[in-house]
Amino acid sequence: MSLVVDTIESGYDRAPILTGVSLRVDPGEMVAVVGSNGAGKSTLVRTISGLLAVRSGAITVDDVAITKLAPERRARRGVVMVPEGRKLFPQLTVGENIAMGRRAGRGRTSGEDPVDALLDTFTILRERWGQQASLLSGGEQQMVALVRAVAARPRYLLLDEPSLGLSPLKTLEVFQLIELVRERTGAGILLVEQMADQALAASDRAYVLEHGKVAMEGDAATLRASDEIRRAYLGVA
């Protein structure tokens, strides 16, 4: 039972970006994807979510093929993306944006609603419930985008650069929320992140993309400690 990407190729127009990429995300684990700009990280999550077509290879969710499904059908299968730049509805309120997540996903399931637990911990979202999303700070908008995704009841959550444009303090708060999402939902999380050190520190396993291919993979802590990764992505000489 996993999200499995099997030797996929995808890209834009006639130009391939990803070639032969394979990875796996198990329920309840956090998997980071790191790499330099242009390595294909965002292309990967856009392909898994269905925004880009798979030219070859396959994507399965819990042994069910989703390779040819449209994005909305993948969401109903439990594959939900938080896109780069949040992509909230700016004129809708916080509450209305989160409600959109409920409509897009798998609907109500049995058990505790994880959205309530997130709102109980990050009370600022309850305080902003009736405010338009356009009036929120970047960090608050990212939190709303995460909670909206949780409202869709994901089995697997795809996060595309959640720290983009945020201050170090807001980045810390967002990563705390991501960890709480994992605890409360049990979803597998694929984390594509420019801040490689934070991503590796938060994750169980990791993949390193270079030029659209998987260059390294393994235990996140081990990769974080390797001299090659430290020099290439963590700014350590």
PDB file of C-alpha atoms in Angstrom:
ATOM      1  CA  MET A   1       0.000   0.000   0.000  1.00  0.00           C
ATOM      2  CA  SER A   2       1.962   2.985  -1.301  1.00  0.00           C
ATOM      3  CA  LEU A   3       2.115   5.792  -3.809  1.00  0.00           C
ATOM      4  CA  VAL A   4       4.475   4.397  -6.437  1.00  0.00           C
ATOM      5  CA  VAL A   5       6.052   6.274  -9.337  1.00  0.00           C
ATOM      6  CA  ASP A   6       7.577   3.799 -11.780  1.00  0.00           C
ATOM      7  CA  THR A   7      10.146   5.001 -14.352  1.00  0.00           C
ATOM      8  CA  ILE A   8       8.089   7.955 -15.551  1.00  0.00           C
ATOM      9  CA  GLU A   9       8.937  10.414 -18.267  1.00  0.00           C
ATOM     10  CA  SER A  10       7.179  13.777 -18.484  1.00  0.00           C
ATOM     11  CA  GLY A  11       7.799  17.374 -19.431  1.00  0.00           C
ATOM     12  CA  TYR A  12       6.491  20.378 -21.310  1.00  0.00           C
ATOM     13  CA  ASP A  13       5.641  20.430 -25.020  1.00  0.00           C
ATOM     14  CA  ARG A  14       8.233  18.229 -26.714  1.00  0.00           C
ATOM     15  CA  ALA A  15      10.964  18.743 -24.127  1.00  0.00           C
ATOM     16  CA  PRO A  16      11.312  15.922 -21.593  1.00  0.00           C
ATOM     17  CA  ILE A  17      12.156  17.070 -18.067  1.00  0.00           C
ATOM     18  CA  LEU A  18      11.884  13.818 -16.105  1.00  0.00           C
ATOM     19  CA  THR A  19      13.415  10.636 -17.492  1.00  0.00           C
ATOM     20  CA  GLY A  20      13.111   7.286 -15.767  1.00  0.00           C
ATOM     21  CA  VAL A  21      12.144   8.664 -12.352  1.00  0.00           C
ATOM     22  CA  SER A  22      10.968   6.135  -9.771  1.00  0.00           C
ATOM     23  CA  LEU A  23      10.033   6.683  -6.127  1.00  0.00           C
ATOM     24  CA  ARG A  24       7.747   5.425  -3.390  1.00  0.00           C
ATOM     25  CA  VAL A  25       5.842   7.053  -0.538  1.00  0.00           C
ATOM     26  CA  ASP A  26       4.372   4.816   2.151  1.00  0.00           C
ATOM     27  CA  PRO A  27       1.421   5.786   4.359  1.00  0.00           C
ATOM     28  CA  GLY A  28       2.487   7.888   7.328  1.00  0.00           C
ATOM     29  CA  GLU A  29       6.000   8.676   6.143  1.00  0.00           C
ATOM     30  CA  MET A  30       7.538  11.924   4.961  1.00  0.00           C
ATOM     31  CA  VAL A  31       9.673  11.709   1.841  1.00  0.00           C
ATOM     32  CA  ALA A  32      11.714  14.689   0.669  1.00  0.00           C
ATOM     33  CA  VAL A  33      12.699  15.514  -2.893  1.00  0.00           C
ATOM     34  CA  VAL A  34      15.621  17.919  -3.083  1.00  0.00           C
ATOM     35  CA  GLY A  35      17.761  19.207  -5.897  1.00  0.00           C
ATOM     36  CA  SER A  36      18.957  22.358  -7.583  1.00  0.00           C
ATOM     37  CA  ASN A  37      16.708  24.738  -9.495  1.00  0.00           C
ATOM     38  CA  GLY A  38      15.677  23.155 -12.781  1.00  0.00           C
ATOM     39  CA  ALA A  39      16.251  19.602 -11.562  1.00  0.00           C
ATOM     40  CA  GLY A  40      12.596  18.700 -12.162  1.00  0.00           C
ATOM     41  CA  LYS A  41      11.201  18.790  -8.623  1.00  0.00           C
ATOM     42  CA  SER A  42       8.044  20.770  -9.390  1.00  0.00           C
ATOM     43  CA  THR A  43       7.585  18.874 -12.650  1.00  0.00           C
ATOM     44  CA  LEU A  44       7.523  15.693 -10.575  1.00  0.00           C
ATOM     45  CA  VAL A  45       4.701  16.781  -8.261  1.00  0.00           C
ATOM     46  CA  ARG A  46       2.740  18.293 -11.146  1.00  0.00           C
ATOM     47  CA  THR A  47       3.000  14.965 -12.959  1.00  0.00           C
ATOM     48  CA  ILE A  48       1.950  12.913  -9.937  1.00  0.00           C
ATOM     49  CA  SER A  49      -1.022  15.222  -9.354  1.00  0.00           C
ATOM     50  CA  GLY A  50      -2.116  14.945 -12.996  1.00  0.00           C
ATOM     51  CA  LEU A  51      -1.383  18.488 -14.136  1.00  0.00           C
ATOM     52  CA  LEU A  52       1.224  17.110 -16.536  1.00  0.00           C
ATOM     53  CA  ALA A  53       0.789  13.972 -18.606  1.00  0.00           C
ATOM     54  CA  VAL A  54       2.927  10.884 -18.135  1.00  0.00           C
ATOM     55  CA  ARG A  55       4.619  10.085 -21.448  1.00  0.00           C
ATOM     56  CA  SER A  56       5.869   6.704 -20.298  1.00  0.00           C
ATOM     57  CA  GLY A  57       5.949   4.768 -17.059  1.00  0.00           C
ATOM     58  CA  ALA A  58       3.192   4.433 -14.470  1.00  0.00           C
ATOM     59  CA  ILE A  59       1.824   5.890 -11.233  1.00  0.00           C
ATOM     60  CA  THR A  60      -0.167   3.745  -8.810  1.00  0.00           C
ATOM     61  CA  VAL A  61      -1.939   4.445  -5.529  1.00  0.00           C
ATOM     62  CA  ASP A  62      -2.352   1.444  -3.256  1.00  0.00           C
ATOM     63  CA  ASP A  63      -1.888  -0.859  -6.274  1.00  0.00           C
ATOM     64  CA  VAL A  64      -4.480   1.008  -8.395  1.00  0.00           C
ATOM     65  CA  ALA A  65      -3.233   2.732 -11.565  1.00  0.00           C
ATOM     66  CA  ILE A  66      -3.917   6.478 -11.727  1.00  0.00           C
ATOM     67  CA  THR A  67      -1.559   7.256 -14.620  1.00  0.00           C
ATOM     68  CA  LYS A  68      -4.323   8.413 -16.966  1.00  0.00           C
ATOM     69  CA  LEU A  69      -6.702   9.958 -14.423  1.00  0.00           C
ATOM     70  CA  ALA A  70      -7.497  13.681 -14.436  1.00  0.00           C
ATOM     71  CA  PRO A  71      -6.338  15.725 -11.412  1.00  0.00           C
ATOM     72  CA  GLU A  72      -9.797  15.859  -9.815  1.00  0.00           C
ATOM     73  CA  ARG A  73     -10.144  12.083 -10.043  1.00  0.00           C
ATOM     74  CA  ARG A  74      -6.717  11.632  -8.471  1.00  0.00           C
ATOM     75  CA  ALA A  75      -7.824  13.878  -5.610  1.00  0.00           C
ATOM     76  CA  ARG A  76     -10.836  11.644  -5.062  1.00  0.00           C
ATOM     77  CA  ARG A  77      -8.419   8.705  -4.946  1.00  0.00           C
ATOM     78  CA  GLY A  78      -6.600  10.512  -2.156  1.00  0.00           C
ATOM     79  CA  VAL A  79      -3.708  12.207  -3.998  1.00  0.00           C
ATOM     80  CA  VAL A  80      -3.866  15.896  -3.076  1.00  0.00           C
ATOM     81  CA  MET A  81      -1.375  18.629  -3.941  1.00  0.00           C
ATOM     82  CA  VAL A  82      -0.570  21.909  -2.206  1.00  0.00           C
ATOM     83  CA  PRO A  83       0.841  23.842  -5.171  1.00  0.00           C
ATOM     84  CA  GLU A  84       3.734  26.251  -5.203  1.00  0.00           C
ATOM     85  CA  GLY A  85       2.423  29.722  -4.400  1.00  0.00           C
ATOM     86  CA  ARG A  86      -0.582  28.391  -2.411  1.00  0.00           C
ATOM     87  CA  LYS A  87      -3.190  29.131  -5.147  1.00  0.00           C
ATOM     88  CA  LEU A  88      -5.956  30.151  -2.749  1.00  0.00           C
ATOM     89  CA  PHE A  89      -9.149  31.828  -3.930  1.00  0.00           C
ATOM     90  CA  PRO A  90      -8.217  35.386  -2.877  1.00  0.00           C
ATOM     91  CA  GLN A  91     -11.741  36.794  -2.590  1.00  0.00           C
ATOM     92  CA  LEU A  92     -13.044  33.854  -0.555  1.00  0.00           C
ATOM     93  CA  THR A  93     -12.675  33.701   3.206  1.00  0.00           C
ATOM     94  CA  VAL A  94     -10.423  31.299   5.069  1.00  0.00           C
ATOM     95  CA  GLY A  95     -13.432  29.133   5.897  1.00  0.00           C
ATOM     96  CA  GLU A  96     -14.682  29.136   2.315  1.00  0.00           C
ATOM     97  CA  ASN A  97     -11.262  28.129   0.968  1.00  0.00           C
ATOM     98  CA  ILE A  98     -11.100  25.200   3.381  1.00  0.00           C
ATOM     99  CA  ALA A  99     -14.630  24.177   2.400  1.00  0.00           C
ATOM    100  CA  MET A 100     -13.453  23.970  -1.219  1.00  0.00           C
ATOM    101  CA  GLY A 101     -11.035  21.270  -0.122  1.00  0.00           C
ATOM    102  CA  ARG A 102     -13.869  19.185   1.309  1.00  0.00           C
ATOM    103  CA  ARG A 103     -15.711  19.348  -2.009  1.00  0.00           C
ATOM    104  CA  ALA A 104     -12.666  18.366  -4.058  1.00  0.00           C
ATOM    105  CA  GLY A 105     -11.519  15.358  -2.063  1.00  0.00           C
ATOM    106  CA  ARG A 106     -12.795  12.018  -0.817  1.00  0.00           C
ATOM    107  CA  GLY A 107     -15.573  13.492   1.337  1.00  0.00           C
ATOM    108  CA  ARG A 108     -16.363  12.609   4.917  1.00  0.00           C
ATOM    109  CA  THR A 109     -14.892   9.443   6.357  1.00  0.00           C
ATOM    110  CA  SER A 110     -15.337   7.865   9.753  1.00  0.00           C
ATOM    111  CA  GLY A 111     -13.386   9.097  12.756  1.00  0.00           C
ATOM    112  CA  GLU A 112     -12.184  12.455  14.011  1.00  0.00           C
ATOM    113  CA  ASP A 113     -11.986  15.320  11.535  1.00  0.00           C
ATOM    114  CA  PRO A 114      -8.268  16.230  11.409  1.00  0.00           C
ATOM    115  CA  VAL A 115      -9.134  19.779  10.351  1.00  0.00           C
ATOM    116  CA  ASP A 116     -10.531  20.477  13.817  1.00  0.00           C
ATOM    117  CA  ALA A 117      -7.301  19.336  15.469  1.00  0.00           C
ATOM    118  CA  LEU A 118      -5.233  21.577  13.200  1.00  0.00           C
ATOM    119  CA  LEU A 119      -7.432  24.584  13.915  1.00  0.00           C
ATOM    120  CA  ASP A 120      -7.281  23.895  17.645  1.00  0.00           C
ATOM    121  CA  THR A 121      -3.480  24.021  17.530  1.00  0.00           C
ATOM    122  CA  PHE A 122      -3.012  26.845  15.029  1.00  0.00           C
ATOM    123  CA  THR A 123      -5.685  29.107  16.453  1.00  0.00           C
ATOM    124  CA  ILE A 124      -4.733  32.012  14.193  1.00  0.00           C
ATOM    125  CA  LEU A 125      -6.734  30.309  11.438  1.00  0.00           C
ATOM    126  CA  ARG A 126      -9.878  30.299  13.572  1.00  0.00           C
ATOM    127  CA  GLU A 127      -9.279  33.977  14.289  1.00  0.00           C
ATOM    128  CA  ARG A 128      -8.979  34.651  10.551  1.00  0.00           C
ATOM    129  CA  TRP A 129     -11.888  32.354   9.598  1.00  0.00           C
ATOM    130  CA  GLY A 130     -14.081  35.096   8.147  1.00  0.00           C
ATOM    131  CA  GLN A 131     -11.308  37.118   6.516  1.00  0.00           C
ATOM    132  CA  GLN A 132     -10.579  37.134   2.811  1.00  0.00           C
ATOM    133  CA  ALA A 133      -7.542  35.039   1.922  1.00  0.00           C
ATOM    134  CA  SER A 134      -5.986  37.989   0.094  1.00  0.00           C
ATOM    135  CA  LEU A 135      -5.632  39.835   3.417  1.00  0.00           C
ATOM    136  CA  LEU A 136      -3.516  37.127   5.064  1.00  0.00           C
ATOM    137  CA  SER A 137       0.257  37.047   5.337  1.00  0.00           C
ATOM    138  CA  GLY A 138       2.200  34.595   3.192  1.00  0.00           C
ATOM    139  CA  GLY A 139       2.681  32.247   6.128  1.00  0.00           C
ATOM    140  CA  GLU A 140      -1.004  32.333   7.007  1.00  0.00           C
ATOM    141  CA  GLN A 141      -1.934  31.656   3.382  1.00  0.00           C
ATOM    142  CA  GLN A 142       0.356  28.618   3.338  1.00  0.00           C
ATOM    143  CA  MET A 143      -1.319  27.315   6.496  1.00  0.00           C
ATOM    144  CA  VAL A 144      -4.745  27.736   4.898  1.00  0.00           C
ATOM    145  CA  ALA A 145      -3.535  25.884   1.793  1.00  0.00           C
ATOM    146  CA  LEU A 146      -2.322  22.995   3.959  1.00  0.00           C
ATOM    147  CA  VAL A 147      -5.551  22.790   5.945  1.00  0.00           C
ATOM    148  CA  ARG A 148      -7.580  22.989   2.717  1.00  0.00           C
ATOM    149  CA  ALA A 149      -5.633  19.981   1.445  1.00  0.00           C
ATOM    150  CA  VAL A 150      -6.273  18.096   4.696  1.00  0.00           C
ATOM    151  CA  ALA A 151      -9.989  18.844   4.317  1.00  0.00           C
ATOM    152  CA  ALA A 152      -9.864  16.765   1.119  1.00  0.00           C
ATOM    153  CA  ARG A 153      -8.964  13.696   3.242  1.00  0.00           C
ATOM    154  CA  PRO A 154      -5.688  12.833   1.477  1.00  0.00           C
ATOM    155  CA  ARG A 155      -4.027   9.462   1.562  1.00  0.00           C
ATOM    156  CA  TYR A 156      -0.966  11.039  -0.018  1.00  0.00           C
ATOM    157  CA  LEU A 157      -0.127  14.729   0.186  1.00  0.00           C
ATOM    158  CA  LEU A 158       2.133  16.450  -2.356  1.00  0.00           C
ATOM    159  CA  LEU A 159       3.769  19.650  -1.096  1.00  0.00           C
ATOM    160  CA  ASP A 160       5.450  21.868  -3.694  1.00  0.00           C
ATOM    161  CA  GLU A 161       7.907  24.337  -2.123  1.00  0.00           C
ATOM    162  CA  PRO A 162       5.867  25.165   1.019  1.00  0.00           C
ATOM    163  CA  SER A 163       8.528  27.561   2.369  1.00  0.00           C
ATOM    164  CA  LEU A 164       8.753  29.635  -0.815  1.00  0.00           C
ATOM    165  CA  GLY A 165       8.752  33.350  -0.002  1.00  0.00           C
ATOM    166  CA  LEU A 166       8.410  32.862   3.753  1.00  0.00           C
ATOM    167  CA  SER A 167      10.550  34.238   6.570  1.00  0.00           C
ATOM    168  CA  PRO A 168      12.561  31.768   8.687  1.00  0.00           C
ATOM    169  CA  LEU A 169      10.011  32.081  11.510  1.00  0.00           C
ATOM    170  CA  LYS A 170       7.035  31.423   9.238  1.00  0.00           C
ATOM    171  CA  THR A 171       8.910  28.556   7.602  1.00  0.00           C
ATOM    172  CA  LEU A 172       9.335  26.971  11.035  1.00  0.00           C
ATOM    173  CA  GLU A 173       5.611  27.354  11.757  1.00  0.00           C
ATOM    174  CA  VAL A 174       4.687  25.798   8.412  1.00  0.00           C
ATOM    175  CA  PHE A 175       6.978  22.823   9.021  1.00  0.00           C
ATOM    176  CA  GLN A 176       5.409  22.371  12.461  1.00  0.00           C
ATOM    177  CA  LEU A 177       2.000  22.291  10.794  1.00  0.00           C
ATOM    178  CA  ILE A 178       3.221  19.760   8.217  1.00  0.00           C
ATOM    179  CA  GLU A 179       4.398  17.444  10.986  1.00  0.00           C
ATOM    180  CA  LEU A 180       1.058  17.820  12.759  1.00  0.00           C
ATOM    181  CA  VAL A 181      -0.733  16.994   9.498  1.00  0.00           C
ATOM    182  CA  ARG A 182       1.245  13.784   9.287  1.00  0.00           C
ATOM    183  CA  GLU A 183       0.439  12.863  12.895  1.00  0.00           C
ATOM    184  CA  ARG A 184      -3.272  13.612  12.592  1.00  0.00           C
ATOM    185  CA  THR A 185      -3.985  12.166   9.149  1.00  0.00           C
ATOM    186  CA  GLY A 186      -1.530   9.290   8.755  1.00  0.00           C
ATOM    187  CA  ALA A 187      -1.068  10.409   5.161  1.00  0.00           C
ATOM    188  CA  GLY A 188       2.133   9.816   3.263  1.00  0.00           C
ATOM    189  CA  ILE A 189       3.749  13.152   2.426  1.00  0.00           C
ATOM    190  CA  LEU A 190       5.968  13.927  -0.561  1.00  0.00           C
ATOM    191  CA  LEU A 191       7.817  17.140   0.263  1.00  0.00           C
ATOM    192  CA  VAL A 192       9.464  19.064  -2.573  1.00  0.00           C
ATOM    193  CA  GLU A 193      11.436  21.842  -0.957  1.00  0.00           C
ATOM    194  CA  GLN A 194      14.108  24.401  -1.835  1.00  0.00           C
ATOM    195  CA  MET A 195      15.318  24.462   1.791  1.00  0.00           C
ATOM    196  CA  ALA A 196      17.127  21.143   1.612  1.00  0.00           C
ATOM    197  CA  ASP A 197      18.369  21.126   5.201  1.00  0.00           C
ATOM    198  CA  GLN A 198      14.895  21.624   6.679  1.00  0.00           C
ATOM    199  CA  ALA A 199      13.364  19.115   4.287  1.00  0.00           C
ATOM    200  CA  LEU A 200      15.898  16.404   5.092  1.00  0.00           C
ATOM    201  CA  ALA A 201      15.660  17.080   8.834  1.00  0.00           C
ATOM    202  CA  ALA A 202      11.875  16.663   8.736  1.00  0.00           C
ATOM    203  CA  SER A 203      11.752  13.578   6.508  1.00  0.00           C
ATOM    204  CA  ASP A 204      12.195   9.831   6.864  1.00  0.00           C
ATOM    205  CA  ARG A 205      13.603   9.182   3.404  1.00  0.00           C
ATOM    206  CA  ALA A 206      14.732  11.361   0.524  1.00  0.00           C
ATOM    207  CA  TYR A 207      15.460  11.454  -3.178  1.00  0.00           C
ATOM    208  CA  VAL A 208      17.917  13.796  -4.878  1.00  0.00           C
ATOM    209  CA  LEU A 209      16.984  14.894  -8.404  1.00  0.00           C
ATOM    210  CA  GLU A 210      19.612  16.034 -10.882  1.00  0.00           C
ATOM    211  CA  HIS A 211      18.779  16.883 -14.496  1.00  0.00           C
ATOM    212  CA  GLY A 212      15.431  15.108 -14.278  1.00  0.00           C
ATOM    213  CA  LYS A 213      16.805  11.849 -12.881  1.00  0.00           C
ATOM    214  CA  VAL A 214      17.141  10.349  -9.410  1.00  0.00           C
ATOM    215  CA  ALA A 215      20.819  10.783  -8.540  1.00  0.00           C
ATOM    216  CA  MET A 216      20.650   9.567  -4.927  1.00  0.00           C
ATOM    217  CA  GLU A 217      18.088   8.107  -2.556  1.00  0.00           C
ATOM    218  CA  GLY A 218      18.020   6.750   0.959  1.00  0.00           C
ATOM    219  CA  ASP A 219      17.532   7.548   4.617  1.00  0.00           C
ATOM    220  CA  ALA A 220      17.085  11.315   4.981  1.00  0.00           C
ATOM    221  CA  ALA A 221      19.378  11.641   8.002  1.00  0.00           C
ATOM    222  CA  THR A 222      22.124   9.720   6.216  1.00  0.00           C
ATOM    223  CA  LEU A 223      21.857  11.886   3.114  1.00  0.00           C
ATOM    224  CA  ARG A 224      21.828  15.041   5.233  1.00  0.00           C
ATOM    225  CA  ALA A 225      25.104  13.969   6.857  1.00  0.00           C
ATOM    226  CA  SER A 226      26.865  13.038   3.617  1.00  0.00           C
ATOM    227  CA  ASP A 227      29.663  15.313   2.449  1.00  0.00           C
ATOM    228  CA  GLU A 228      28.350  15.327  -1.121  1.00  0.00           C
ATOM    229  CA  ILE A 229      24.898  16.560  -0.107  1.00  0.00           C
ATOM    230  CA  ARG A 230      26.320  19.070   2.374  1.00  0.00           C
ATOM    231  CA  ARG A 231      28.523  20.617  -0.290  1.00  0.00           C
ATOM    232  CA  ALA A 232      25.942  20.595  -3.078  1.00  0.00           C
ATOM    233  CA  TYR A 233      22.749  21.599  -1.280  1.00  0.00           C
ATOM    234  CA  LEU A 234      23.430  22.687   2.310  1.00  0.00           C
ATOM    235  CA  GLY A 235      26.057  25.339   1.633  1.00  0.00           C
ATOM    236  CA  VAL A 236      28.801  23.565   3.591  1.00  0.00           C
ATOM    237  CA  ALA A 237      32.290  23.806   2.108  1.00  0.00           C
TER     238      ALA A 237
END
